[in-house]
CSV table of C-alpha atoms in Angstrom, one decimal:
chain,number,residue,atom,x,y,z
A,1,UNK,CA,-0.1,-0.4,-0.1
A,2,UNK,CA,3.0,3.0,0.8
A,3,UNK,CA,4.1,2.0,-2.7
A,4,UNK,CA,1.4,4.0,-4.4
A,5,UNK,CA,2.6,7.1,-2.3
A,6,UNK,CA,6.1,6.1,-3.6
A,7,UNK,CA,6.7,9.2,-6.4
A,8,UNK,CA,6.5,11.6,-2.7
A,9,UNK,CA,8.7,11.8,-0.4
A,10,UNK,CA,7.3,11.0,3.0
A,11,UNK,CA,7.7,12.0,6.7
A,12,UNK,CA,5.9,10.6,9.7
A,13,UNK,CA,3.8,13.2,12.0
A,14,UNK,CA,2.9,12.1,15.7
A,15,UNK,CA,-0.9,13.8,16.0
A,16,UNK,CA,-1.4,15.1,20.0
A,17,UNK,CA,-5.5,14.3,20.4
A,18,UNK,CA,-6.0,14.6,24.2
A,19,UNK,CA,-4.2,11.9,26.2
A,20,UNK,CA,-3.2,10.2,23.2
A,21,UNK,CA,-1.7,10.4,19.4
A,22,UNK,CA,-2.1,9.7,16.4
A,23,UNK,CA,0.2,8.6,13.3
A,24,UNK,CA,0.1,10.2,9.9
A,25,UNK,CA,2.2,9.4,6.6
A,26,UNK,CA,2.2,13.4,5.2
A,27,UNK,CA,4.6,15.0,2.5
A,28,UNK,CA,8.0,16.1,3.8
A,29,UNK,CA,8.0,18.8,0.9
A,30,UNK,CA,5.0,20.2,0.3
A,31,UNK,CA,7.0,23.8,-0.7
A,32,UNK,CA,8.7,22.0,-3.8
A,33,UNK,CA,4.9,20.4,-5.0
A,34,UNK,CA,3.0,23.8,-4.6
A,35,UNK,CA,5.6,24.8,-7.5
A,36,UNK,CA,5.0,21.4,-8.8
A,37,UNK,CA,1.5,20.8,-9.3
A,38,UNK,CA,0.5,24.3,-9.9
A,39,UNK,CA,-2.0,25.0,-12.5
A,40,UNK,CA,-4.5,26.8,-14.2
A,41,UNK,CA,-8.0,26.1,-14.8
A,42,UNK,CA,-10.6,26.6,-17.5
A,43,UNK,CA,-11.1,29.8,-16.5
A,44,UNK,CA,-7.7,30.6,-16.2
A,45,UNK,CA,-8.0,31.0,-12.2
A,46,UNK,CA,-4.7,29.5,-10.7
A,47,UNK,CA,-4.9,26.2,-8.9
A,48,UNK,CA,-2.1,25.3,-6.4
A,49,UNK,CA,-2.6,21.8,-4.5
A,50,UNK,CA,-2.7,23.3,-0.9
A,51,UNK,CA,-3.7,19.4,0.2
A,52,UNK,CA,0.1,18.7,-0.1
A,53,UNK,CA,0.7,20.9,2.9
A,54,UNK,CA,-1.4,19.9,6.6
A,55,UNK,CA,-3.1,22.5,8.2
A,56,UNK,CA,-3.3,24.1,11.4
A,57,UNK,CA,-6.8,24.0,11.0
A,58,UNK,CA,-7.0,20.0,10.2
A,59,UNK,CA,-5.8,20.1,13.4
A,60,UNK,CA,-7.8,21.9,15.2
A,61,UNK,CA,-11.4,20.1,14.0
A,62,UNK,CA,-9.2,16.9,14.8
A,63,UNK,CA,-8.8,17.8,18.5
A,64,UNK,CA,-12.9,18.9,18.1
A,65,UNK,CA,-14.1,15.8,16.0
A,66,UNK,CA,-12.1,13.4,19.1
A,67,UNK,CA,-13.9,15.7,22.1
A,68,UNK,CA,-17.5,14.9,20.5
A,69,UNK,CA,-16.4,11.0,21.3
A,70,UNK,CA,-19.3,8.9,21.5
A,71,UNK,CA,-21.7,11.0,19.5
A,72,UNK,CA,-20.1,10.3,16.5
A,73,UNK,CA,-20.7,6.7,17.2
A,74,UNK,CA,-22.6,4.8,14.4
A,75,UNK,CA,-22.7,8.3,12.4
A,76,UNK,CA,-23.0,8.9,9.0
A,77,UNK,CA,-20.2,11.1,8.1
A,78,UNK,CA,-19.1,13.3,5.3
A,79,UNK,CA,-15.0,15.2,5.1
A,80,UNK,CA,-14.9,17.3,1.8
A,81,UNK,CA,-11.3,18.0,1.2
A,82,UNK,CA,-9.8,15.5,3.3
A,83,UNK,CA,-6.0,15.9,2.5
A,84,UNK,CA,-4.5,13.5,4.2
A,85,UNK,CA,-7.6,12.5,6.1
A,86,UNK,CA,-6.7,13.2,9.8
A,87,UNK,CA,-10.9,14.5,10.9
A,88,UNK,CA,-12.0,11.5,9.1
A,89,UNK,CA,-9.9,9.6,10.8
A,90,UNK,CA,-10.7,10.3,13.9
A,91,UNK,CA,-14.3,10.3,13.0
A,92,UNK,CA,-13.8,6.6,12.4
A,93,UNK,CA,-11.8,6.3,15.9
A,94,UNK,CA,-14.8,7.6,17.5
A,95,UNK,CA,-17.5,5.0,15.9
A,96,UNK,CA,-18.6,6.4,12.4
A,97,UNK,CA,-18.6,5.5,9.0
A,98,UNK,CA,-16.9,8.4,7.4
A,99,UNK,CA,-17.0,9.0,3.5
A,100,UNK,CA,-13.6,10.9,2.5
A,101,UNK,CA,-13.8,12.8,-1.1
A,102,UNK,CA,-11.1,14.7,-2.2
A,103,UNK,CA,-10.8,16.3,-6.1
A,104,UNK,CA,-6.9,14.8,-5.8
A,105,UNK,CA,-6.7,11.1,-6.4
A,106,UNK,CA,-3.0,11.5,-4.4
A,107,UNK,CA,-5.0,13.2,-1.7
A,108,UNK,CA,-6.9,10.5,-1.4
A,109,UNK,CA,-4.7,7.8,-1.6
A,110,UNK,CA,-2.4,9.2,1.6
A,111,UNK,CA,-6.1,9.3,3.2
A,112,UNK,CA,-6.4,5.4,2.7
A,113,UNK,CA,-2.6,4.7,3.6
A,114,UNK,CA,-3.4,6.8,6.8
A,115,UNK,CA,-6.8,5.4,7.5
A,116,UNK,CA,-5.0,2.0,7.0
A,117,UNK,CA,-1.9,2.6,9.7
A,118,UNK,CA,-4.7,3.5,12.2
A,119,UNK,CA,-6.9,0.5,11.9
A,120,UNK,CA,-10.4,2.6,10.4
A,121,UNK,CA,-10.3,1.1,7.2
A,122,UNK,CA,-13.6,-0.8,7.2
A,123,UNK,CA,-15.0,2.1,8.2
A,124,UNK,CA,-14.1,4.2,5.6
A,125,UNK,CA,-14.9,4.9,1.9
A,126,UNK,CA,-12.8,7.2,-0.6
A,127,UNK,CA,-14.5,8.9,-3.1
A,128,UNK,CA,-12.8,11.5,-5.4
A,129,UNK,CA,-15.1,14.0,-6.1
A,130,UNK,CA,-15.0,18.0,-6.8
A,131,UNK,CA,-17.5,19.9,-4.8
A,132,UNK,CA,-18.4,21.6,-8.0
A,133,UNK,CA,-19.9,18.8,-9.5
A,134,UNK,CA,-21.2,16.4,-6.5
A,135,UNK,CA,-21.4,12.8,-7.4
A,136,UNK,CA,-23.0,11.4,-3.4
A,137,UNK,CA,-25.9,10.0,-2.8
A,138,UNK,CA,-28.0,10.4,0.6
A,139,UNK,CA,-27.8,12.8,3.6
A,140,UNK,CA,-25.4,13.0,6.4
A,141,UNK,CA,-25.6,13.8,10.1
A,142,UNK,CA,-22.2,15.4,9.9
A,143,UNK,CA,-20.4,16.6,7.5
A,144,UNK,CA,-16.7,17.7,7.7
A,145,UNK,CA,-14.2,20.1,6.1
A,146,UNK,CA,-11.1,22.0,7.2
A,147,UNK,CA,-9.8,25.3,5.4
A,148,UNK,CA,-12.1,24.8,2.4
A,149,UNK,CA,-13.5,28.8,1.9
A,150,UNK,CA,-10.5,30.4,1.4
A,151,UNK,CA,-11.7,31.5,-2.3
A,152,UNK,CA,-14.9,33.0,-2.8
A,153,UNK,CA,-15.4,31.1,-6.8
A,154,UNK,CA,-15.4,27.8,-3.4
A,155,UNK,CA,-18.3,29.2,-1.8
A,156,UNK,CA,-22.0,28.7,-3.4
A,157,UNK,CA,-21.1,25.2,-4.8
A,158,UNK,CA,-20.4,24.3,-0.8
A,159,UNK,CA,-23.6,25.7,0.3
A,160,UNK,CA,-24.8,23.8,-2.7
A,161,UNK,CA,-23.9,20.6,-1.4
A,162,UNK,CA,-24.9,21.3,2.0
A,163,UNK,CA,-28.4,21.9,1.2
A,164,UNK,CA,-28.2,18.5,-0.8
A,165,UNK,CA,-26.3,16.2,1.5
A,166,UNK,CA,-26.9,17.5,5.2
A,167,UNK,CA,-29.3,15.8,7.1
A,168,UNK,CA,-32.5,17.8,8.7
A,169,UNK,CA,-31.5,18.6,12.2
A,170,UNK,CA,-27.4,17.4,10.7
A,171,UNK,CA,-24.6,19.6,11.2
A,172,UNK,CA,-21.4,21.0,9.3
A,173,UNK,CA,-18.1,21.5,11.1
A,174,UNK,CA,-15.8,23.7,8.9
A,175,UNK,CA,-12.5,25.3,10.5
A,176,UNK,CA,-10.1,28.0,8.8
A,177,UNK,CA,-7.8,29.9,10.5
A,178,UNK,CA,-9.4,33.1,11.2
A,179,UNK,CA,-9.0,34.6,7.6
A,180,UNK,CA,-11.0,37.9,6.7
A,181,UNK,CA,-13.0,36.6,4.0
A,182,UNK,CA,-14.5,33.9,6.4
A,183,UNK,CA,-16.8,36.7,6.7
A,184,UNK,CA,-17.9,36.6,3.2
A,185,UNK,CA,-18.2,33.1,3.2
A,186,UNK,CA,-20.6,33.3,6.6
A,187,UNK,CA,-22.9,35.7,4.7
A,188,UNK,CA,-23.6,33.4,2.3
A,189,UNK,CA,-24.5,30.7,4.5
A,190,UNK,CA,-26.8,32.9,6.1
A,191,UNK,CA,-28.4,34.1,2.9
A,192,UNK,CA,-29.2,30.3,1.9
A,193,UNK,CA,-31.4,29.9,5.1
A,194,UNK,CA,-28.7,28.4,7.5
A,195,UNK,CA,-27.6,29.5,10.7
A,196,UNK,CA,-24.2,29.2,12.7
A,197,UNK,CA,-22.2,29.4,15.9
A,198,UNK,CA,-18.7,30.7,15.5
A,199,UNK,CA,-15.8,29.6,18.4
A,200,UNK,CA,-12.0,30.6,17.9
A,201,UNK,CA,-9.3,28.6,19.7
A,202,UNK,CA,-5.4,28.6,20.0
A,203,UNK,CA,-3.8,25.9,18.1
A,204,UNK,CA,-0.6,24.7,18.9
A,205,UNK,CA,0.9,22.1,16.2
A,206,UNK,CA,4.2,21.9,14.9
A,207,UNK,CA,6.8,24.1,17.2
A,208,UNK,CA,3.8,27.1,16.1
A,209,UNK,CA,0.8,28.3,17.1
A,210,UNK,CA,-2.1,29.4,15.6
A,211,UNK,CA,-5.8,30.4,16.4
A,212,UNK,CA,-8.3,28.4,13.7
A,213,UNK,CA,-11.8,29.2,13.9
A,214,UNK,CA,-14.5,26.4,14.2
A,215,UNK,CA,-18.3,27.4,12.9
A,216,UNK,CA,-21.3,25.0,13.6
A,217,UNK,CA,-23.2,25.0,10.5
A,218,UNK,CA,-27.4,24.4,10.3
A,219,UNK,CA,-30.2,24.4,8.6
A,220,UNK,CA,-32.9,27.3,9.8
A,221,UNK,CA,-35.3,24.4,10.7
A,222,UNK,CA,-33.1,23.0,12.9
A,223,UNK,CA,-32.7,26.4,15.0
A,224,UNK,CA,-35.4,24.6,17.7
A,225,UNK,CA,-34.1,21.7,17.3
A,226,UNK,CA,-32.6,19.3,20.6
A,227,UNK,CA,-29.8,18.3,18.6
A,228,UNK,CA,-28.5,21.8,17.4
A,229,UNK,CA,-24.8,21.3,18.6
A,230,UNK,CA,-22.9,23.4,21.2
A,231,UNK,CA,-19.5,24.8,20.6
A,232,UNK,CA,-17.3,24.1,23.6
A,233,UNK,CA,-16.6,26.8,25.5
A,234,UNK,CA,-13.0,26.1,25.9
A,235,UNK,CA,-9.4,24.5,24.1
A,236,UNK,CA,-10.0,21.5,22.1
């Protein structure tokens, strides 16, 4: 299985989660790949392979998911833009059945390998999917995404995906590194019939401390539902 990753320089990291840790295999030299794999799309927009990085927002969301514990047991979970698979793996460890999606087949190979080495592959499915053209069926009580709202042209396709695939009473958990333009995404979410709760935390990772914001997004119809998620008031 690791042979599928042989085109990349690899390194292993240990992600701290509460009183335990999670091993993860990632790319050792993402800066080099950022230049090598960049390209323009059909509309002239520059595409940069940000999936080759393990971002603080992903670590922050994974730590929050770890704290949800048994609330995820038996739940169907969708992760969009899964990258190396960290957040979805933690959801699997909490008993969820997770569909990992990413537009990049290479990212899914890493996510699958990491799921295998963490012993959760039996609760995982891997689907190559561009959220501009979803290929999913059904709805999910939980949708997870870390650092996917950094460009405005992503917002409407992501909101359409939530409209189609977030189950009634379900929650979408988004994390991002406190970028100013997140305000625009949240306005788009609100304009399309969703409500959200926001919380910000300091996340220590790789010798650095970063501010990560978490958004719990639900449909307006879920506002009075008993399962409305309350974001933890203290650090993850």
